[in-house]
Tab-separated table of C-alpha atoms in Angstrom:
chain	number	residue	atom	x	y	z
A	1	LEU	CA	10.068	-16.066	-1.525
A	2	ILE	CA	8.723	-19.598	-1.287
A	3	LYS	CA	6.437	-21.391	-3.743
A	4	THR	CA	3.856	-23.850	-2.452
A	5	GLN	CA	1.306	-25.930	-4.337
A	6	HIS	CA	-2.305	-24.812	-4.092
A	7	ASN	CA	-5.361	-26.977	-4.841
A	8	GLY	CA	-3.138	-29.364	-6.775
A	9	GLU	CA	-3.502	-27.180	-9.876
A	10	CYS	CA	-2.000	-23.705	-9.652
A	11	TRP	CA	0.915	-22.319	-7.700
A	12	MET	CA	0.526	-19.928	-4.817
A	13	LYS	CA	3.432	-17.786	-3.675
A	14	THR	CA	4.371	-17.382	-0.053
A	15	TYR	CA	6.336	-14.232	0.699
A	16	ASN	CA	8.651	-13.764	3.678
A	17	HIS	CA	10.229	-10.596	5.043
A	18	PHE	CA	13.354	-9.245	3.362
A	19	ILE	CA	15.848	-8.368	6.114
A	20	ASN	CA	19.586	-7.818	5.844
A	21	GLY	CA	19.702	-9.147	2.304
A	22	ALA	CA	17.884	-12.416	3.032
A	23	TRP	CA	14.348	-13.807	3.066
A	24	VAL	CA	13.335	-14.246	6.692
A	25	GLU	CA	10.309	-16.104	8.028
A	26	PRO	CA	8.065	-14.074	10.351
A	27	ALA	CA	8.858	-14.397	14.031
A	28	SER	CA	5.288	-15.538	14.710
A	29	GLY	CA	5.300	-18.091	11.901
A	30	GLU	CA	2.010	-16.595	10.712
A	31	TYR	CA	0.937	-15.522	7.229
A	32	PHE	CA	-2.115	-13.777	5.799
A	33	GLU	CA	-3.746	-14.097	2.383
A	34	THR	CA	-3.877	-11.579	-0.430
A	35	ASP	CA	-6.381	-11.785	-3.272
A	36	ASN	CA	-6.887	-10.571	-6.816
A	37	PRO	CA	-9.476	-7.752	-6.641
A	38	TYR	CA	-10.807	-8.652	-10.097
A	39	THR	CA	-11.490	-12.339	-9.466
A	40	GLY	CA	-11.561	-12.426	-5.676
A	41	GLU	CA	-9.175	-15.381	-5.840
A	42	VAL	CA	-6.460	-15.742	-3.205
A	43	TRP	CA	-3.116	-16.005	-4.959
A	44	ALA	CA	-0.422	-15.383	-2.329
A	45	LYS	CA	0.389	-15.560	1.353
A	46	ILE	CA	2.277	-12.726	3.025
A	47	ALA	CA	4.372	-12.803	6.196
A	48	ARG	CA	2.470	-11.396	9.165
A	49	GLY	CA	5.084	-9.396	11.002
A	50	ASN	CA	5.201	-8.227	14.594
A	51	ALA	CA	7.409	-6.120	16.863
A	52	ALA	CA	10.207	-8.691	16.768
A	53	ASP	CA	10.373	-8.478	12.968
A	54	ALA	CA	10.320	-4.687	13.064
A	55	ASP	CA	13.163	-4.698	15.587
A	56	GLN	CA	15.231	-7.075	13.460
A	57	ALA	CA	14.769	-4.979	10.339
A	58	VAL	CA	15.523	-1.625	11.991
A	59	ARG	CA	18.599	-3.070	13.689
A	60	ALA	CA	19.865	-4.429	10.373
A	61	ALA	CA	19.386	-1.036	8.745
A	62	LYS	CA	21.109	0.661	11.683
A	63	VAL	CA	24.163	-1.607	11.430
A	64	ALA	CA	24.297	-1.037	7.667
A	65	PHE	CA	24.211	2.721	8.247
A	66	ASP	CA	26.707	2.873	11.120
A	67	ASP	CA	29.160	0.094	10.345
A	68	GLY	CA	28.561	-1.257	6.847
A	69	GLU	CA	30.098	-0.377	3.517
A	70	TRP	CA	27.117	1.840	2.647
A	71	GLY	CA	28.200	4.483	5.150
A	72	GLN	CA	31.717	4.448	3.707
A	73	MET	CA	30.605	4.803	0.098
A	74	ARG	CA	31.207	8.063	-1.660
A	75	PRO	CA	28.076	9.788	-2.987
A	76	THR	CA	29.088	9.014	-6.572
A	77	GLN	CA	29.177	5.292	-5.763
A	78	ARG	CA	25.710	5.448	-4.243
A	79	GLY	CA	24.476	7.300	-7.300
A	80	LYS	CA	25.822	4.626	-9.641
A	81	LEU	CA	23.963	1.931	-7.696
A	82	LEU	CA	20.730	3.881	-8.073
A	83	VAL	CA	21.295	4.260	-11.801
A	84	ARG	CA	21.995	0.526	-12.017
A	85	LEU	CA	18.714	-0.108	-10.181
A	86	ALA	CA	16.922	2.130	-12.689
A	87	GLU	CA	18.243	-0.017	-15.544
A	88	ILE	CA	17.004	-3.203	-13.874
A	89	ILE	CA	13.575	-1.639	-13.249
A	90	GLU	CA	13.290	-0.803	-16.946
A	91	ARG	CA	14.004	-4.426	-17.805
A	92	GLU	CA	11.387	-5.688	-15.334
A	93	ALA	CA	8.784	-2.937	-15.797
A	94	THR	CA	6.214	-5.020	-17.663
A	95	ARG	CA	6.322	-7.835	-15.107
A	96	LEU	CA	6.074	-5.390	-12.210
A	97	GLY	CA	3.082	-3.656	-13.800
A	98	GLU	CA	1.236	-6.931	-14.277
A	99	LEU	CA	2.017	-7.905	-10.697
A	100	GLU	CA	0.569	-4.682	-9.349
A	101	VAL	CA	-2.614	-5.120	-11.393
A	102	ARG	CA	-2.987	-8.610	-9.965
A	103	ASP	CA	-2.541	-7.267	-6.451
A	104	ASN	CA	-4.487	-3.980	-6.512
A	105	GLY	CA	-6.846	-4.277	-9.474
A	106	LYS	CA	-5.907	-0.999	-11.154
A	107	LEU	CA	-5.739	-0.802	-14.931
A	108	ILE	CA	-2.760	-2.283	-16.752
A	109	ALA	CA	-2.833	0.837	-18.932
A	110	GLU	CA	-2.037	2.911	-15.841
A	111	MET	CA	0.095	0.526	-13.779
A	112	GLY	CA	2.151	-0.498	-16.792
A	113	ALA	CA	2.885	3.156	-17.517
A	114	GLN	CA	3.748	3.759	-13.871
A	115	THR	CA	6.238	0.913	-13.614
A	116	LYS	CA	7.903	1.966	-16.870
A	117	TYR	CA	8.184	5.529	-15.547
A	118	LEU	CA	9.391	4.293	-12.146
A	119	ALA	CA	13.021	4.080	-13.228
A	120	GLU	CA	13.206	7.836	-13.717
A	121	TRP	CA	13.063	8.511	-9.964
A	122	TYR	CA	16.049	6.266	-9.287
A	123	ARG	CA	17.976	7.666	-12.248
A	124	TYR	CA	17.202	11.264	-11.249
A	125	TYR	CA	18.278	10.851	-7.631
A	126	GLY	CA	21.224	8.731	-8.688
A	127	GLY	CA	22.421	11.785	-10.574
A	128	LEU	CA	21.664	14.054	-7.630
A	129	ALA	CA	23.495	11.920	-5.046
A	130	ASP	CA	26.883	13.615	-5.506
A	131	LYS	CA	25.476	17.113	-5.899
A	132	ILE	CA	24.472	17.670	-2.292
A	133	GLU	CA	26.499	20.701	-1.376
A	134	GLY	CA	27.012	22.713	1.764
A	135	ALA	CA	28.305	26.266	1.701
A	136	VAL	CA	31.066	28.445	3.091
A	137	LEU	CA	29.307	31.179	5.034
A	138	PRO	CA	30.478	34.761	5.463
A	139	SER	CA	31.211	35.354	9.116
A	140	ASP	CA	31.053	38.414	11.296
A	141	LYS	CA	33.384	36.702	13.791
A	142	PRO	CA	37.073	37.571	13.271
A	143	GLY	CA	39.331	34.572	12.827
A	144	ILE	CA	36.452	32.092	12.366
A	145	PHE	CA	35.833	29.844	9.357
A	146	ASN	CA	32.193	28.702	9.153
A	147	PHE	CA	30.690	26.202	6.719
A	148	THR	CA	27.696	23.887	6.457
A	149	ARG	CA	27.451	20.245	5.500
A	150	TYR	CA	24.424	18.044	4.798
A	151	GLU	CA	24.317	14.617	6.403
A	152	PRO	CA	21.903	11.670	6.184
A	153	LEU	CA	19.450	11.100	9.021
A	154	GLY	CA	19.994	7.371	9.525
A	155	VAL	CA	17.315	4.683	9.301
A	156	VAL	CA	14.133	5.837	7.541
A	157	GLY	CA	10.853	3.968	7.897
A	158	MET	CA	8.697	4.042	4.752
A	159	ILE	CA	5.002	3.179	4.824
A	160	THR	CA	3.182	3.074	1.486
A	161	ALA	CA	-0.481	2.947	0.461
A	162	TRP	CA	-2.179	0.201	-1.544
A	163	ASN	CA	-3.106	2.156	-4.655
A	164	SER	CA	0.361	2.615	-6.258
A	165	PRO	CA	2.866	0.715	-4.085
A	166	LEU	CA	6.020	0.915	-6.202
A	167	LEU	CA	5.526	4.486	-7.379
A	168	LEU	CA	4.909	5.727	-3.839
A	169	LEU	CA	7.929	3.765	-2.653
A	170	ALA	CA	10.127	5.343	-5.337
A	171	TRP	CA	9.114	8.805	-4.150
A	172	LYS	CA	10.589	7.952	-0.749
A	173	LEU	CA	13.310	5.401	-1.333
A	174	ALA	CA	15.167	7.055	-4.228
A	175	PRO	CA	15.887	10.386	-2.472
A	176	ALA	CA	16.502	8.698	0.883
A	177	LEU	CA	19.167	6.399	-0.569
A	178	ALA	CA	20.716	9.195	-2.610
A	179	ALA	CA	21.084	11.153	0.631
A	180	GLY	CA	22.892	8.204	2.242
A	181	ASN	CA	20.189	6.809	4.520
A	182	THR	CA	19.143	3.197	4.969
A	183	ALA	CA	15.526	2.065	4.878
A	184	VAL	CA	12.867	-0.216	6.306
A	185	VAL	CA	9.870	-0.491	3.988
A	186	LYS	CA	6.412	-1.440	5.260
A	187	PRO	CA	3.943	-1.725	2.348
A	188	SER	CA	0.187	-1.870	2.806
A	189	GLU	CA	-1.048	-5.260	3.948
A	190	PHE	CA	-3.425	-5.205	0.972
A	191	THR	CA	-0.699	-4.862	-1.685
A	192	SER	CA	2.624	-6.132	-0.386
A	193	ALA	CA	3.692	-8.441	-3.218
A	194	SER	CA	5.204	-5.910	-5.634
A	195	SER	CA	7.343	-4.291	-2.928
A	196	LEU	CA	8.647	-7.698	-1.895
A	197	GLU	CA	9.421	-8.659	-5.491
A	198	PHE	CA	11.186	-5.303	-5.818
A	199	MET	CA	13.638	-6.376	-3.102
A	200	GLU	CA	15.071	-8.912	-5.550
A	201	LEU	CA	15.918	-6.013	-7.860
A	202	ILE	CA	17.518	-4.137	-4.968
A	203	LYS	CA	19.748	-7.132	-4.348
A	204	GLU	CA	20.594	-7.553	-8.024
A	205	ALA	CA	21.581	-3.884	-8.263
A	206	GLY	CA	24.315	-4.504	-5.685
A	207	MET	CA	22.899	-2.663	-2.690
A	208	PRO	CA	24.775	-3.858	0.409
A	209	ASP	CA	22.843	-6.083	2.795
A	210	GLY	CA	20.733	-4.189	5.298
A	211	VAL	CA	20.503	-0.978	3.279
A	212	VAL	CA	16.928	-1.716	2.193
A	213	ASN	CA	14.676	-4.037	4.186
A	214	CYS	CA	11.003	-4.901	3.748
A	215	ILE	CA	8.637	-6.110	6.463
A	216	THR	CA	4.963	-6.886	5.982
A	217	GLY	CA	1.829	-7.227	8.045
A	218	MET	CA	-0.802	-5.176	9.801
A	219	GLY	CA	-0.119	-1.571	10.718
A	220	ILE	CA	-0.766	-1.933	14.426
A	221	GLU	CA	1.248	-5.164	14.669
A	222	VAL	CA	4.408	-4.327	12.721
A	223	GLY	CA	4.079	-0.770	11.400
A	224	GLN	CA	3.577	0.882	14.768
A	225	PRO	CA	6.526	-0.925	16.414
A	226	MET	CA	8.683	0.222	13.506
A	227	VAL	CA	7.582	3.838	13.964
A	228	ASP	CA	8.198	3.616	17.720
A	229	HIS	CA	11.616	1.970	17.400
A	230	PRO	CA	14.310	4.050	19.133
A	231	ASP	CA	16.740	3.596	16.222
A	232	LEU	CA	14.349	4.937	13.599
A	233	ALA	CA	15.340	8.455	12.516
A	234	LYS	CA	12.394	9.418	10.293
A	235	VAL	CA	9.094	8.181	8.892
A	236	ALA	CA	7.863	8.820	5.344
A	237	PHE	CA	4.201	7.873	5.018
A	238	THR	CA	1.518	7.848	2.341
A	239	GLY	CA	-2.051	7.082	3.385
A	240	SER	CA	-5.160	8.508	4.984
A	241	ASP	CA	-5.122	11.667	7.063
A	242	VAL	CA	-6.405	9.712	10.076
A	243	ALA	CA	-3.526	7.223	9.922
A	244	GLY	CA	-1.092	10.048	9.180
A	245	GLN	CA	-2.209	11.889	12.294
A	246	LYS	CA	-1.504	8.819	14.443
A	247	ILE	CA	1.962	8.468	12.942
A	248	TYR	CA	2.601	12.181	13.470
A	249	GLU	CA	1.600	11.843	17.116
A	250	SER	CA	3.934	8.859	17.576
A	251	ALA	CA	6.790	10.705	15.886
A	252	ALA	CA	6.199	13.758	18.071
A	253	ARG	CA	6.854	11.692	21.191
A	254	LYS	CA	10.335	10.989	19.815
A	255	ILE	CA	10.829	14.463	18.279
A	256	MET	CA	11.279	12.587	14.989
A	257	PRO	CA	10.826	14.222	11.565
A	258	VAL	CA	8.148	12.967	9.198
A	259	THR	CA	7.061	13.312	5.607
A	260	LEU	CA	3.308	12.841	5.293
A	261	GLU	CA	1.483	12.570	1.970
A	262	LEU	CA	-2.144	12.240	3.012
A	263	GLY	CA	-5.641	12.544	1.625
A	264	GLY	CA	-7.389	15.100	-0.499
A	265	LYS	CA	-10.749	16.388	-1.654
A	266	SER	CA	-9.483	18.354	-4.601
A	267	PRO	CA	-11.510	20.999	-6.457
A	268	ASN	CA	-11.459	20.669	-10.248
A	269	ILE	CA	-12.731	24.070	-11.410
A	270	VAL	CA	-14.211	24.649	-14.882
A	271	PHE	CA	-14.809	28.218	-16.105
A	272	GLU	CA	-17.100	29.136	-18.971
A	273	ASP	CA	-14.154	30.132	-21.187
A	274	ALA	CA	-12.449	26.741	-20.904
A	275	ASP	CA	-11.895	24.402	-23.827
A	276	PHE	CA	-15.157	22.532	-23.289
A	277	GLU	CA	-14.188	19.060	-24.487
A	278	ALA	CA	-10.759	19.150	-22.858
A	279	ALA	CA	-12.362	20.132	-19.549
A	280	VAL	CA	-14.875	17.284	-19.782
A	281	MET	CA	-12.067	14.796	-20.327
A	282	GLY	CA	-10.095	16.403	-17.505
A	283	ALA	CA	-13.047	16.033	-15.161
A	284	ILE	CA	-13.404	12.351	-16.114
A	285	SER	CA	-9.673	11.763	-15.632
A	286	GLY	CA	-9.751	13.540	-12.310
A	287	ILE	CA	-12.262	11.191	-10.706
A	288	PHE	CA	-12.871	7.985	-12.668
A	289	ALA	CA	-9.282	7.122	-13.576
A	290	ALA	CA	-7.871	4.555	-11.130
A	291	THR	CA	-11.499	3.903	-10.068
A	292	GLY	CA	-11.208	7.113	-8.052
A	293	GLN	CA	-8.670	5.461	-5.753
A	294	THR	CA	-6.149	8.269	-5.752
A	295	CYS	CA	-5.360	10.971	-3.230
A	296	ILE	CA	-5.353	13.641	-5.947
A	297	ALA	CA	-8.817	12.756	-7.259
A	298	GLY	CA	-10.730	15.801	-8.476
A	299	SER	CA	-13.762	14.618	-6.549
A	300	ARG	CA	-15.304	18.108	-6.281
A	301	LEU	CA	-16.126	19.360	-9.774
A	302	LEU	CA	-16.887	23.089	-9.659
A	303	VAL	CA	-18.630	24.219	-12.871
A	304	GLN	CA	-19.515	27.815	-13.697
A	305	ARG	CA	-23.294	28.113	-13.656
A	306	SER	CA	-23.543	29.515	-17.195
A	307	ILE	CA	-22.285	26.204	-18.684
A	308	HIS	CA	-23.323	23.873	-15.865
A	309	ASP	CA	-26.233	22.030	-17.510
A	310	GLU	CA	-24.526	21.559	-20.861
A	311	PHE	CA	-21.333	20.420	-19.155
A	312	VAL	CA	-23.102	17.863	-16.963
A	313	LYS	CA	-24.954	16.509	-20.004
A	314	ARG	CA	-21.682	15.874	-21.845
A	315	LEU	CA	-20.097	14.488	-18.686
A	316	LEU	CA	-22.876	11.904	-18.412
A	317	GLU	CA	-22.378	10.860	-22.036
A	318	VAL	CA	-18.665	10.210	-21.589
A	319	ALA	CA	-18.757	8.688	-18.111
A	320	GLY	CA	-21.788	6.580	-18.970
A	321	ALA	CA	-19.866	5.001	-21.859
A	322	ALA	CA	-16.909	3.955	-19.705
A	323	LYS	CA	-16.063	0.272	-20.076
A	324	ILE	CA	-16.002	-1.566	-16.764
A	325	GLY	CA	-14.233	-4.894	-16.449
A	326	ASP	CA	-10.944	-6.768	-16.499
A	327	PRO	CA	-8.108	-4.417	-15.449
A	328	MET	CA	-5.652	-6.472	-17.508
A	329	SER	CA	-7.537	-5.566	-20.684
A	330	PRO	CA	-6.000	-2.484	-22.342
A	331	ASP	CA	-9.410	-1.085	-23.347
A	332	THR	CA	-10.956	-1.216	-19.855
A	333	HIS	CA	-11.662	2.203	-18.327
A	334	VAL	CA	-12.791	1.316	-14.793
A	335	GLY	CA	-11.578	-1.657	-12.783
A	336	PRO	CA	-12.507	-3.137	-9.419
A	337	VAL	CA	-12.134	-1.551	-6.017
A	338	THR	CA	-8.890	-2.794	-4.470
A	339	THR	CA	-10.092	-3.867	-1.028
A	340	GLN	CA	-13.341	-5.097	0.467
A	341	PRO	CA	-13.383	-2.431	3.221
A	342	GLN	CA	-12.929	0.277	0.580
A	343	TYR	CA	-15.727	-1.192	-1.539
A	344	GLU	CA	-18.085	-1.037	1.438
A	345	LYS	CA	-16.965	2.510	2.242
A	346	ILE	CA	-17.754	3.712	-1.279
A	347	LEU	CA	-21.248	2.223	-1.176
A	348	HIS	CA	-21.775	3.820	2.228
A	349	TYR	CA	-20.947	7.272	0.887
A	350	MET	CA	-23.387	6.817	-1.982
A	351	ASN	CA	-26.102	6.417	0.633
A	352	VAL	CA	-24.771	9.362	2.646
A	353	ALA	CA	-25.002	11.617	-0.416
A	354	ARG	CA	-28.607	10.594	-1.047
A	355	GLU	CA	-29.524	11.163	2.598
A	356	ASP	CA	-28.040	14.657	2.382
A	357	GLY	CA	-30.269	15.406	-0.599
A	358	ALA	CA	-27.800	15.278	-3.511
A	359	PRO	CA	-29.474	14.010	-6.719
A	360	CYS	CA	-27.717	10.990	-8.263
A	361	VAL	CA	-27.684	11.359	-12.059
A	362	LEU	CA	-25.326	8.476	-12.884
A	363	GLY	CA	-24.551	5.169	-11.220
A	364	GLY	CA	-25.031	5.049	-7.502
A	365	GLY	CA	-24.472	1.412	-6.618
A	366	PRO	CA	-22.626	-1.861	-7.248
A	367	TYR	CA	-21.877	-2.855	-10.831
A	368	THR	CA	-22.769	-6.412	-11.835
A	369	GLY	CA	-22.887	-6.170	-15.621
A	370	GLU	CA	-20.956	-7.996	-18.293
A	371	GLY	CA	-17.213	-8.472	-18.056
A	372	VAL	CA	-16.843	-8.488	-14.293
A	373	LYS	CA	-15.835	-11.157	-11.840
A	374	GLY	CA	-15.719	-11.058	-8.087
A	375	ASN	CA	-17.844	-8.652	-6.087
A	376	ARG	CA	-15.890	-5.401	-5.935
A	377	PHE	CA	-17.142	-3.302	-8.809
A	378	VAL	CA	-19.026	-0.042	-8.352
A	379	GLU	CA	-20.623	2.183	-10.956
A	380	PRO	CA	-19.014	5.495	-11.880
A	381	THR	CA	-21.284	7.829	-9.932
A	382	ILE	CA	-22.183	11.496	-10.302
A	383	PHE	CA	-24.143	13.637	-7.857
A	384	THR	CA	-25.291	17.103	-8.952
A	385	ASN	CA	-26.418	20.212	-7.074
A	386	VAL	CA	-24.056	19.279	-4.282
A	387	GLU	CA	-23.543	21.892	-1.595
A	388	ASN	CA	-20.018	22.220	-0.296
A	389	HIS	CA	-21.010	21.637	3.321
A	390	MET	CA	-22.363	18.155	2.530
A	391	ARG	CA	-20.327	15.186	3.738
A	392	ILE	CA	-19.925	13.945	0.159
A	393	ALA	CA	-18.113	17.220	-0.587
A	394	GLN	CA	-16.065	17.400	2.610
A	395	GLU	CA	-14.909	13.832	3.325
A	396	GLU	CA	-12.517	11.781	1.229
A	397	VAL	CA	-14.277	8.797	-0.333
A	398	PHE	CA	-11.394	7.357	-2.392
A	399	GLY	CA	-13.696	6.003	-5.050
A	400	PRO	CA	-15.441	6.900	-8.334
A	401	ILE	CA	-17.933	9.369	-6.876
A	402	LEU	CA	-18.064	12.882	-8.342
A	403	SER	CA	-19.746	15.813	-6.616
A	404	VAL	CA	-20.749	18.572	-9.067
A	405	ILE	CA	-20.979	22.013	-7.463
A	406	PRO	CA	-22.112	25.097	-9.448
A	407	PHE	CA	-20.522	28.523	-8.927
A	408	GLU	CA	-21.137	32.028	-10.229
A	409	ASP	CA	-17.759	33.710	-10.540
A	410	GLU	CA	-14.068	33.507	-9.754
A	411	ALA	CA	-14.475	34.709	-6.181
A	412	GLU	CA	-17.071	32.059	-5.378
A	413	ALA	CA	-14.974	29.356	-7.044
A	414	LEU	CA	-12.047	30.257	-4.807
A	415	SER	CA	-14.235	30.390	-1.726
A	416	ILE	CA	-15.686	26.934	-2.382
A	417	GLY	CA	-12.386	25.472	-3.550
A	418	ASN	CA	-10.547	26.489	-0.380
A	419	ASP	CA	-13.400	25.659	2.010
A	420	ILE	CA	-12.005	22.255	2.936
A	421	VAL	CA	-9.593	20.792	5.510
A	422	PHE	CA	-7.492	19.276	2.717
A	423	GLY	CA	-5.086	20.956	0.319
A	424	LEU	CA	-3.356	18.370	-1.824
A	425	ALA	CA	-4.268	19.427	-5.355
A	426	ALA	CA	-6.578	21.520	-7.524
A	427	GLY	CA	-7.434	21.870	-11.188
A	428	VAL	CA	-8.341	24.997	-13.167
A	429	TRP	CA	-9.792	25.017	-16.695
A	430	THR	CA	-9.716	28.410	-18.420
A	431	SER	CA	-8.377	30.155	-21.518
A	432	ASP	CA	-7.653	33.342	-19.530
A	433	ILE	CA	-3.964	33.399	-18.540
A	434	GLY	CA	-4.581	36.085	-15.945
A	435	ARG	CA	-7.240	33.959	-14.281
A	436	ALA	CA	-4.960	30.934	-14.432
A	437	LEU	CA	-2.251	32.833	-12.576
A	438	ARG	CA	-4.654	34.304	-10.013
A	439	MET	CA	-6.248	30.950	-9.267
A	440	SER	CA	-2.934	29.115	-9.009
A	441	GLU	CA	-1.749	31.749	-6.536
A	442	LYS	CA	-4.852	31.788	-4.338
A	443	LEU	CA	-5.843	28.117	-4.260
A	444	LYS	CA	-4.550	26.532	-1.064
A	445	ALA	CA	-3.087	23.359	-2.529
A	446	GLY	CA	0.368	21.864	-2.969
A	447	THR	CA	-0.230	21.200	-6.676
A	448	VAL	CA	-2.356	23.256	-9.075
A	449	TRP	CA	-2.951	21.983	-12.597
A	450	VAL	CA	-4.165	24.385	-15.281
A	451	ASN	CA	-5.858	22.835	-18.328
A	452	THR	CA	-4.588	19.376	-17.354
A	453	TYR	CA	-4.952	16.978	-14.432
A	454	ARG	CA	-3.042	14.151	-12.691
A	455	ALA	CA	0.356	15.103	-14.118
A	456	VAL	CA	3.335	14.193	-11.903
A	457	SER	CA	7.083	14.077	-12.495
A	458	PHE	CA	10.263	13.019	-10.713
A	459	MET	CA	11.461	16.598	-11.288
A	460	SER	CA	8.547	18.393	-9.617
A	461	PRO	CA	7.822	18.584	-5.867
A	462	PHE	CA	4.606	16.988	-4.646
A	463	GLY	CA	2.848	17.366	-1.301
A	464	GLY	CA	-0.025	18.984	0.490
A	465	TYR	CA	-1.231	21.984	2.414
A	466	LYS	CA	-3.301	21.757	5.595
A	467	ARG	CA	-4.487	18.246	6.488
A	468	SER	CA	-3.120	16.813	3.255
A	469	GLY	CA	0.325	16.423	4.692
A	470	GLN	CA	3.739	17.772	5.468
A	471	GLY	CA	6.956	17.864	3.490
A	472	ARG	CA	7.514	17.267	-0.210
A	473	GLU	CA	8.272	14.281	-2.401
A	474	SER	CA	9.993	14.361	-5.827
A	475	GLY	CA	12.097	17.175	-7.230
A	476	GLN	CA	15.220	18.570	-5.618
A	477	GLU	CA	13.209	19.565	-2.549
A	478	ALA	CA	12.621	15.899	-1.672
A	479	ILE	CA	16.239	15.025	-1.011
A	480	LYS	CA	16.389	17.735	1.654
A	481	GLU	CA	13.646	15.866	3.530
A	482	PHE	CA	16.186	13.103	4.167
A	483	LEU	CA	19.121	15.289	5.203
A	484	GLN	CA	20.074	17.335	8.231
A	485	VAL	CA	22.328	20.351	8.109
A	486	LYS	CA	25.343	20.812	10.350
A	487	SER	CA	27.121	24.112	10.920
A	488	VAL	CA	30.878	23.810	11.492
A	489	TRP	CA	32.933	26.614	13.127
A	490	ILE	CA	36.742	26.518	12.978
A	491	ALA	CA	38.911	29.052	14.777
A	492	GLN	CA	41.866	30.157	12.683
A	493	GLN	CA	43.779	31.350	15.705
A	494	THR	CA	44.600	29.732	19.018
A	495	SER	CA	44.845	32.818	21.214
A	496	PRO	CA	42.685	32.417	24.296
A	497	ALA	CA	39.362	34.220	24.436
A	498	ASN	CA	37.316	35.294	27.439
A	499	PRO	CA	35.623	31.999	28.445
A	500	PHE	CA	32.745	33.754	30.220
A	501	ILE	CA	31.186	35.448	27.192
A	502	MET	CA	29.661	34.144	23.981
A	503	ARG	CA	31.833	34.627	20.950
């Protein structure tokens, strides 16, 4: 990291790549600017990487994996380093949260909680590092001893989205390191600063040089060369389904495994027997928290017709009272949109919904009221009488736009809920335990919340069905995504066997 004077008044940071334990200037010598979504003010310059930088980082990680001390460490030693990292994260959590708010504009109430919770992933996988066990297998072959062992893959490329950079990185990096891999991190070009600052904590924790590297820049310029690098063993990606498809196609050419956590268009389903007020708050949380910029957003609100009108009325009261403004203020409810392209996309979809005939009953445009700076605020928006075939109900917006869809009964709720190419998450609000179990079984989604929404944990697997992704992050399942299994056969006798037949 380099500090340079800006406008003779304030200080602007210039961030370089982090490769092999050192800060490295980009091969091109070029940098790009990053701004504060709330004020629109440029506050840092980020290294603009290219294929040469990607090659340097992957090679460093490869050497660290093949020849460095990391590969010789026992699992317990690796686990202790992860626990040490968790302790450092706890110490720095407040600073990291404030940094992420400055970079992505999300609420300090949310980002501060995320960065404080972040340490749990590293502590959890630190404890799991020396509990990766193979098995002795029963054999039907006389005189043969057969067992399995789990081994790390090698160098893992990690590409994270701009909405929660450090949390999404933890979901990948903690299990990958616990499994014994090395890593090259490529954060979003819109929110790179927190991941780069995090590299200082990696170094302080005592991770050997080259084990974790961080390169920055545009996806096509540095991310794609990283994915295509012959020494890369796996890619773990969080982002849009369109970008995920391109990465999947690139990985397929190398027969390389991937973990993909992609988009969603999640149904949040409210039955007439639900706790009314809790369901209203759950619907608000599902779409307007994080300014709707979350892959698990409950952007399709399915409400049973018998309570539809009353529910929408209460929804408008609560959503209409949401405070919009400074994300660093603890009482702000809705902050700015993180990027200019995303801001324009959200406004575009508001127009698309109107053109398709969906009535707008709240919001529907830019927000320019009190307490805002910059030009990236949009109103919390609700469309009613949405039909599930409409684009606003089928395409991921990634913003504070809620589509309210009425339904008659459980069968119709399931039909509408599953009639989508995505399958990341779903919510169900009911007091009927039988219905809760039936819905959680039949909804085609990787996560189903009942009488709650947006709950995640380091102990619970997360991932999607259908176009929402492949593989799982968090929980014990995640560490298996970064391991490969080897079967070992040992003959207990040396007598010669017929060489022309399979044993």
